[in-house]
Short mmCIF file of C-alpha atoms in Angstrom, two decimals:
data_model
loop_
_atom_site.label_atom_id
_atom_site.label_comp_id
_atom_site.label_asym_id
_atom_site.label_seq_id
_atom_site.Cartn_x
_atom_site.Cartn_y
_atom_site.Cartn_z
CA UNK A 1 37.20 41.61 -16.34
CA UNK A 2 37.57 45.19 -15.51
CA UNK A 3 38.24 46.67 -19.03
CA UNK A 4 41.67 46.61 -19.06
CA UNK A 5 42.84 43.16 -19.25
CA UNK A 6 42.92 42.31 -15.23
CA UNK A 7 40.43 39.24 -14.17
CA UNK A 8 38.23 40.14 -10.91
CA UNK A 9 38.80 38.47 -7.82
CA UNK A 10 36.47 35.66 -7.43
CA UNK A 11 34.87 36.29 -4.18
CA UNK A 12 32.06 34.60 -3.00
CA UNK A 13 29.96 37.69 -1.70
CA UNK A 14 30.64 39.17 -4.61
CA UNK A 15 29.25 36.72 -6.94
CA UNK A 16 26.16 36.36 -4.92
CA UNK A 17 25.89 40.11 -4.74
CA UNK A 18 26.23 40.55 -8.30
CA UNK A 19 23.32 37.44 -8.50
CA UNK A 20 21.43 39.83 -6.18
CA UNK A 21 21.98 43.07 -8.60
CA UNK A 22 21.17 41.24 -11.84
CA UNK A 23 17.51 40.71 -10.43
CA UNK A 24 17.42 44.17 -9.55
CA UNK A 25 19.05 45.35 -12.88
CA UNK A 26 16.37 43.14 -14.43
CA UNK A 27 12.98 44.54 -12.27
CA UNK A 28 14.22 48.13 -12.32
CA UNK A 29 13.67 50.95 -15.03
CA UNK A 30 15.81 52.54 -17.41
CA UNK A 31 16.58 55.19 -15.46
CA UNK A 32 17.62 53.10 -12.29
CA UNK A 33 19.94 51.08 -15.53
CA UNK A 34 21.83 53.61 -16.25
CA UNK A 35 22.94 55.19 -12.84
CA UNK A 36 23.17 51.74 -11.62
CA UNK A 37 26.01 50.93 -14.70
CA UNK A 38 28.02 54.25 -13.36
CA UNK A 39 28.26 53.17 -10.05
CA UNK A 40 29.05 49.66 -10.78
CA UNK A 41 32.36 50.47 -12.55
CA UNK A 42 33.27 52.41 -9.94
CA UNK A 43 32.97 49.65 -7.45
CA UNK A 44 34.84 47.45 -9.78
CA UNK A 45 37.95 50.08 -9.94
CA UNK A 46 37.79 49.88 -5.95
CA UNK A 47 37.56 45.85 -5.89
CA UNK A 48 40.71 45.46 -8.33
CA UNK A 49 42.55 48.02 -5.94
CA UNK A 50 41.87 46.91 -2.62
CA UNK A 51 40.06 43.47 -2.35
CA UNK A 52 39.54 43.57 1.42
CA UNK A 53 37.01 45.47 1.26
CA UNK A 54 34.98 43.62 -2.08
CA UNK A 55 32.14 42.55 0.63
CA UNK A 56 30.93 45.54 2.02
CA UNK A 57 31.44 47.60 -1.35
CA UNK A 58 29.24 44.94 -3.14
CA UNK A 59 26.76 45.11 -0.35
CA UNK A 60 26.86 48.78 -0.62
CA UNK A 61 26.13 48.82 -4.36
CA UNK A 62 22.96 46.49 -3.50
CA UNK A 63 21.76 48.99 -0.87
CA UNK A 64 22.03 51.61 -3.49
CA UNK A 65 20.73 49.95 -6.10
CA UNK A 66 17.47 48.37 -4.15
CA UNK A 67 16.63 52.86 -3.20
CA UNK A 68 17.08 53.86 -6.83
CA UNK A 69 14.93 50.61 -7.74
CA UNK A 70 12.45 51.97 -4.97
CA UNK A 71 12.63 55.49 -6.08
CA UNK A 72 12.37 54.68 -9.90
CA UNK A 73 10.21 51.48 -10.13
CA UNK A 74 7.37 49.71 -9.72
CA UNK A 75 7.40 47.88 -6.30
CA UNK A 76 5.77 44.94 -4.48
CA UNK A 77 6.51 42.97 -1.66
CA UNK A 78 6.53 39.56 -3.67
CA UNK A 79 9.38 41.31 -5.94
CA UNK A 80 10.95 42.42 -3.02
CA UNK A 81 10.82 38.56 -1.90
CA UNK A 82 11.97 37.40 -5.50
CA UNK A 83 14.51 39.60 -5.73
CA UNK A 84 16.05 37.68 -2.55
CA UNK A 85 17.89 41.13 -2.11
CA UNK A 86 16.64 41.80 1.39
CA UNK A 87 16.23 38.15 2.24
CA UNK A 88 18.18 38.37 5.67
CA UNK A 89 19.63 34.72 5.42
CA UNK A 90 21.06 35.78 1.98
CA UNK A 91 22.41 38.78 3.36
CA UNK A 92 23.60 36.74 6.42
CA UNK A 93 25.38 34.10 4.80
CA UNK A 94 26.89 36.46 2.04
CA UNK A 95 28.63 38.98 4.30
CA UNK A 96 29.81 36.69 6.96
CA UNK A 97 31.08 38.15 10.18
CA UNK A 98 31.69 41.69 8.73
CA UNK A 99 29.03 42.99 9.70
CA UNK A 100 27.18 43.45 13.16
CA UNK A 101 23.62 43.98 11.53
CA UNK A 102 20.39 44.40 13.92
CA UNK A 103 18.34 41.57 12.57
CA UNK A 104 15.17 40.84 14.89
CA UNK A 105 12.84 43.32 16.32
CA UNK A 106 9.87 42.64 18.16
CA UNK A 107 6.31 45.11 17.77
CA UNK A 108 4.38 45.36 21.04
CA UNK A 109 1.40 47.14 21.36
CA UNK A 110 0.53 49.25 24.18
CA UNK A 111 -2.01 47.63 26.59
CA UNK A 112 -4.19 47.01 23.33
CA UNK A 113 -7.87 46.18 23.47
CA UNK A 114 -8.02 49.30 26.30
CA UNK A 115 -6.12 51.48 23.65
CA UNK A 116 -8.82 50.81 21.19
CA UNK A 117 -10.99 51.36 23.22
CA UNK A 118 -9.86 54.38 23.97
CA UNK A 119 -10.53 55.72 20.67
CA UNK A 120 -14.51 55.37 20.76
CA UNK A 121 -14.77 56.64 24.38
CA UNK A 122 -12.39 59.75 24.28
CA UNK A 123 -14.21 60.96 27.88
CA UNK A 124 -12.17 57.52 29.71
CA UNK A 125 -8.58 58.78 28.47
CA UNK A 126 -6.72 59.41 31.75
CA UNK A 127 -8.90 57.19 34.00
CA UNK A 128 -8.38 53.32 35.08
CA UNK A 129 -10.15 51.34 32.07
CA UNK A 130 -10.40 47.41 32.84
CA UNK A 131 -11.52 45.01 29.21
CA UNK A 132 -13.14 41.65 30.74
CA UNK A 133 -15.67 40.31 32.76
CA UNK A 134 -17.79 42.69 34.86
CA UNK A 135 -17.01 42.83 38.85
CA UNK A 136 -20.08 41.11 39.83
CA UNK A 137 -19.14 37.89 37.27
CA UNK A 138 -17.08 35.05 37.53
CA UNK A 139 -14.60 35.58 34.72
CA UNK A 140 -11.26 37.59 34.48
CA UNK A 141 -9.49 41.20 33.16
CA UNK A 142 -8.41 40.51 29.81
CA UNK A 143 -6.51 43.66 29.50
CA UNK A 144 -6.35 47.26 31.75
CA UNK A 145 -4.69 50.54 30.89
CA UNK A 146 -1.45 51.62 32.49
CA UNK A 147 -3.71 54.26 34.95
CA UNK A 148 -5.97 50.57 36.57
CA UNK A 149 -2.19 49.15 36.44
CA UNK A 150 -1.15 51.07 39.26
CA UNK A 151 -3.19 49.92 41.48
CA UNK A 152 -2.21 46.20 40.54
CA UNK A 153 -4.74 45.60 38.42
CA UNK A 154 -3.27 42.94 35.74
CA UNK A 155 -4.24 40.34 32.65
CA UNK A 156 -6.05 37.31 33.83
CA UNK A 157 -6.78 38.93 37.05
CA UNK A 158 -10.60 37.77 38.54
CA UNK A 159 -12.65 40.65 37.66
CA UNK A 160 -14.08 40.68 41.27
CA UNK A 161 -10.38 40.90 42.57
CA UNK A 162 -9.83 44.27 40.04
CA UNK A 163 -13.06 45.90 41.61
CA UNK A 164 -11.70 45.43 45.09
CA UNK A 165 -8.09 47.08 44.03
CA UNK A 166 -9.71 49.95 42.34
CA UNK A 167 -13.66 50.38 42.97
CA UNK A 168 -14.14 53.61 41.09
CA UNK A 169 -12.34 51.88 37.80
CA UNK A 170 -14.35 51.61 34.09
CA UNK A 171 -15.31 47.87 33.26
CA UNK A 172 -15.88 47.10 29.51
CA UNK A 173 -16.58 43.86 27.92
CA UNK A 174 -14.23 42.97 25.03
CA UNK A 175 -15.03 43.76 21.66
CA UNK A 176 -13.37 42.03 18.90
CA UNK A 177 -14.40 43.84 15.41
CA UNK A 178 -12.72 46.80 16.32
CA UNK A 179 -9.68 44.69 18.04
CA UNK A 180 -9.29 43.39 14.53
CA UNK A 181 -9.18 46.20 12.40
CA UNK A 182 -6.83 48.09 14.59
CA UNK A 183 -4.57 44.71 14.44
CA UNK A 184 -4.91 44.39 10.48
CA UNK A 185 -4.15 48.21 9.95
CA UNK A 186 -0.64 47.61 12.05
CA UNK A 187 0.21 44.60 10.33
CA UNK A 188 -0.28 46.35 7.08
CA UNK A 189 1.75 49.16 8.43
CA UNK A 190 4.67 46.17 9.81
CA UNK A 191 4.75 45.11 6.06
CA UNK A 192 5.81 48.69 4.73
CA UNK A 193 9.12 48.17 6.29
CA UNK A 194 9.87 44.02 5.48
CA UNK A 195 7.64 41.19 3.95
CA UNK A 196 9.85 39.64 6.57
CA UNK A 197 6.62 39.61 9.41
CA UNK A 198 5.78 36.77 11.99
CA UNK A 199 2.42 37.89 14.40
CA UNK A 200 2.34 36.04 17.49
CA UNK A 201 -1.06 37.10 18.41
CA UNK A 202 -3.41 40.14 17.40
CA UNK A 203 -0.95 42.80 19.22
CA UNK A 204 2.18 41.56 19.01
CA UNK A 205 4.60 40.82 15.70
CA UNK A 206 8.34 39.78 15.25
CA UNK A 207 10.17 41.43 11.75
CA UNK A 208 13.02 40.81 10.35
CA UNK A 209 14.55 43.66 9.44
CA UNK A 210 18.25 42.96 8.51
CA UNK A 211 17.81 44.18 4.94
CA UNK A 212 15.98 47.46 5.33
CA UNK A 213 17.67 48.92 8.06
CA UNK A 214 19.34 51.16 5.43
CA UNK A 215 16.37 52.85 3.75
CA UNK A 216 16.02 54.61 6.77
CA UNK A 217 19.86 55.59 7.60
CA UNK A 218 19.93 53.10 10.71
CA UNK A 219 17.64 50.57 13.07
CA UNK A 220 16.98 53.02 15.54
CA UNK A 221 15.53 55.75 12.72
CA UNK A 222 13.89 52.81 11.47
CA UNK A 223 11.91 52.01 14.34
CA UNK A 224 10.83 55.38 14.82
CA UNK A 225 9.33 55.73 11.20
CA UNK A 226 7.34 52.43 12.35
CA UNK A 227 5.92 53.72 15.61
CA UNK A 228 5.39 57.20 14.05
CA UNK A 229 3.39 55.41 11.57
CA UNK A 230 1.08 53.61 13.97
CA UNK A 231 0.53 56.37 15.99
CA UNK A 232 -0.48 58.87 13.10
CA UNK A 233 -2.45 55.97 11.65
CA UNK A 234 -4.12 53.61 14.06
CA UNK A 235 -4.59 56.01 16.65
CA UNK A 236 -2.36 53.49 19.54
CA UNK A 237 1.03 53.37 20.81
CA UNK A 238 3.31 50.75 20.72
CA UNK A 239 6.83 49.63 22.26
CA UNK A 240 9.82 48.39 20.47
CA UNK A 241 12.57 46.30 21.19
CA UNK A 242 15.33 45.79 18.09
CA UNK A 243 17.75 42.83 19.18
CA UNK A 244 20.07 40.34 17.51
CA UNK A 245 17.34 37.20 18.32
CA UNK A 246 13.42 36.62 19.59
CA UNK A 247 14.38 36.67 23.35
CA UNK A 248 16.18 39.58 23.74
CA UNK A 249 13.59 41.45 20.73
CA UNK A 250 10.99 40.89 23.23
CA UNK A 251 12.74 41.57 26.41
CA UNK A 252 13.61 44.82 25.02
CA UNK A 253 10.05 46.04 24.00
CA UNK A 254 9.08 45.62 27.25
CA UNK A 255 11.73 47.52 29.35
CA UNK A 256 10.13 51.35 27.62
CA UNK A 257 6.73 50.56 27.80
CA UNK A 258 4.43 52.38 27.02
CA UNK A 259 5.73 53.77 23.79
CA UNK A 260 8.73 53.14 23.82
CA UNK A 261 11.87 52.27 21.54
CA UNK A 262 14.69 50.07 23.20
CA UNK A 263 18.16 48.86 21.13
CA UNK A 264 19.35 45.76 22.68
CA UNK A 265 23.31 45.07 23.26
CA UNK A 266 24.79 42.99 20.42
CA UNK A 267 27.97 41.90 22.19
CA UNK A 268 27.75 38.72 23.93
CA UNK A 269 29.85 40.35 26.71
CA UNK A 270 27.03 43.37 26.95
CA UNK A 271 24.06 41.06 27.02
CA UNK A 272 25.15 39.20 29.57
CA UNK A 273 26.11 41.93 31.94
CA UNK A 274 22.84 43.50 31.09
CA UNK A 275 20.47 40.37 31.75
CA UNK A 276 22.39 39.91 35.27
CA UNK A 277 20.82 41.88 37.17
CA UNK A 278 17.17 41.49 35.82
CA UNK A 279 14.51 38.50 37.46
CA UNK A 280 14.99 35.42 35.80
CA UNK A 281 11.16 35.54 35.37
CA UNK A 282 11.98 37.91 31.79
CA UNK A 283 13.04 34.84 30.53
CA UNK A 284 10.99 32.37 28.46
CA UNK A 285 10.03 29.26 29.87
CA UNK A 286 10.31 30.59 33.77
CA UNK A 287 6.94 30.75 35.46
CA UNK A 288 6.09 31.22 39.21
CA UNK A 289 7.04 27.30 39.69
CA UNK A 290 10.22 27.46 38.34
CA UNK A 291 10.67 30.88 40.32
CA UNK A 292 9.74 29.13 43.77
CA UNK A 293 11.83 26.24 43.09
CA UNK A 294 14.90 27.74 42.42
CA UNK A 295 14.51 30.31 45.08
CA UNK A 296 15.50 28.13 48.37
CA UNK A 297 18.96 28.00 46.49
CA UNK A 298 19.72 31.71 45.96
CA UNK A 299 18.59 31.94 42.52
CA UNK A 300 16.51 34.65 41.40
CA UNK A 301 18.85 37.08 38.86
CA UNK A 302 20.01 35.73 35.60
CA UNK A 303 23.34 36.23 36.71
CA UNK A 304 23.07 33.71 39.04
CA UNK A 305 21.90 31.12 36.78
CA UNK A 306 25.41 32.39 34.26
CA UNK A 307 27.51 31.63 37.30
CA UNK A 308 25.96 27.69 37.71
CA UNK A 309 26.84 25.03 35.19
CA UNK A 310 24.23 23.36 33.64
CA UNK A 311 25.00 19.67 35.55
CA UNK A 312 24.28 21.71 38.81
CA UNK A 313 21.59 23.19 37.61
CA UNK A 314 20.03 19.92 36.26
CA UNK A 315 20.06 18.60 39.44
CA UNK A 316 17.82 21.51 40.86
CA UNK A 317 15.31 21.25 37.81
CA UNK A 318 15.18 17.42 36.89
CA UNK A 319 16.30 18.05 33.24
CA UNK A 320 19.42 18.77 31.60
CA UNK A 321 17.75 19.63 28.58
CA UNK A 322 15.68 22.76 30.54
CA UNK A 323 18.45 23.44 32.85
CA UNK A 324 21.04 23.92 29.22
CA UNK A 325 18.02 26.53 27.92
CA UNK A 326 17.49 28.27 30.90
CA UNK A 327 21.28 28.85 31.19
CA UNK A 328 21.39 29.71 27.37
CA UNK A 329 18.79 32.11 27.67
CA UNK A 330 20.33 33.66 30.87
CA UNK A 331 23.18 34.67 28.86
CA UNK A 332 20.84 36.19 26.44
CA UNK A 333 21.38 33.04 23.49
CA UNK A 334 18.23 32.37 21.21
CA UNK A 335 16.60 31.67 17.78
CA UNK A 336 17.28 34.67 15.38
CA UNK A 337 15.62 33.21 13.21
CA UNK A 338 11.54 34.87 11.95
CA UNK A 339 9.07 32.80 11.03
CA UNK A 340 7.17 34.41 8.24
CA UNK A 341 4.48 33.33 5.68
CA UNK A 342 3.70 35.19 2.34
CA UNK A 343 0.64 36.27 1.21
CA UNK A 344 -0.99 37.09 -1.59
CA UNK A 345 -0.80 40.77 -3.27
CA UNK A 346 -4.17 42.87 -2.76
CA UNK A 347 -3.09 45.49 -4.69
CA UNK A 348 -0.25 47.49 -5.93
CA UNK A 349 0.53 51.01 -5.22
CA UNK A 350 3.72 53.42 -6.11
CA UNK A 351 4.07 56.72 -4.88
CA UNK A 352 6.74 58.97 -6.03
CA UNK A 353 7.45 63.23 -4.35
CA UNK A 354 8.68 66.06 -6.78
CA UNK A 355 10.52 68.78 -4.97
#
């Protein structure tokens, strides 16, 4: 009831977001209490007046009440977690359709182990750096910097094949110890912005971050206070790319690169137009053999796989089950979904500026 006699709507978002604020009601301090109470009769007043608009002023209060909780507080990721408050399915299935929230992004770093390396040997900044095997053995490039790249210099390239493109470039083995604590520092640093974190490999990390998003005004701001961070911290660059799903998440961090911050298209409409034009070799699952068989039949763009039904395509492939993914992922269509693990709390810190 709202006080004076009138029963609140009973709307589903609004009874888990009230679930969600009860938890935070409960972990919060006195001080969050209090200013929390004020602005929940307000959004009650607003609810009873004008119930079209009970999910996003519930989802607002949450948003509001999760920074006063941060500012006033002790916090943890495993309360964050327990909370469920930032918990993107929770979010997803509470607000529906009504909003259009960013919820993947993918963290690429910036032709790694030579960026670390990069760090002990200053005097190579500038000048082609090859990681691998040396050019007089039988083994491959592991990794280059963008200056050996332009001379076509790539991963898994024969080391002898990278001396012949550039002569005059630096060949270091690999070395993992410092690979690794340049990795763990990021991931630390991915884990300031969501427990929601999923690394692929030592360089590269999908998050989740449909429920933090507004701590930092919007995605884009967002992503910027993340790559900021690993600069100023690690030392390394990395590229971005903030998209409704895994696909287009990783697609995007690799259109900027190096350092560089791309926001996807949302609209099904907009992704497709913008994957039309690009290789169909961006999209998962299409290597070189898939490239030279479907190039006798004038398909080499994503758009021309959207224009072809899946039956046709079948016929060209073998399989109606790759032939339905490739044409999914042509028109940009993916798993949203991030596949996280917790793990255990190190330690506990809580910072709070005067001024």
């Amino acid at each position: 009831h709202d006080g004076s006699g009138n029963t609140l709507p009973q709307d589903p978002a609004l009874i888990v977001g009230l679930q969600d604020l009860i938890q935070l009601l409960a972990a919060g301090s006195q001080l969050g209490v209090v200013i929390l109470q004020a602005e929940i009769l307000n959004v009650f007043i607003g609810i009873v007046q004008n119930r079209v608009e009970v999910a996003a002023q519930v989802y607002q209060l949450i948003i509001d009440g999760c920074q006063l909780f941060l500012q006033h507080a002790q916090f943890n990721k495993r309360l964050f977690q327990c909370c469920d408050l930032y918990n993107p399915k929770t979010i997803r299935s509470s607000m529906g359709a009504m909003f259009r929230l960013p919820l993947m992004r993918i963290v690429d770093m910036d032709a790694f182990f030579a960026s670390v390396e990069l760090l002990a040997h200053p005097e190579w900044r500038g000048k082609p750096l090859v990681v691998g095997s040396g050019p007089d053995e039988r083994g491959v490039v592991s990794t280059c910097s963008y200056e050996a790249r332009k001379y076509g210099i790539h991963s898994a390239m024969p080391s002898r094949t990278a001396y012949r493109l550039c002569p005059h470039a630096i060949f270091t083995p690999p070395n993992s110890k410092p690979y690794s604590a340049v990795s763990e520092k990021a991931f630390e640093i991915f884990e300031r912005f969501t427990p929601y974190v999923e690394g692929v490999s030592i360089d590269e990390a999908f998050l989740d971050i449909t429920g933090s998003i507004h701590l930092y005004g919007d995605a884009r701001r967002l992503g910027e206070a993340l790559m900021s961070e690993i600069r100023r911290e690690c030392g390394v660059t990395c590229s971005v790319g903030i998209a409704p799903n895994r696909l287009l998440a990783k697609i995007g961090s690799e259109e900027n690169k190096p350092d560089g911050l791309t926001m996807m298209p949302f609209d099904p409409a907009e992704i497709a137009s913008f994957l039309r034009f690009k290789p169909i070799s961006i999209l998962w699952g299409v290597g070189r053999k898939t490239v030279e068989a479907l190039r006798p039949y004038g398909i080499s763009l994503c758009g021309d796989v959207q224009n072809l039904n899946a039956d046709r395509l079948a016929l060209i492939l073998g399989s109606l089950s790759a032939a339905e993914s490739l044409k999914r992922y042509s028109l940009g269509i993916s798993d949203d979904n991030v596949y996280w693990q917790e793990s255990d709390e190190k330690s506990v810190s809580n910072e709070h500026t005067f001024g």
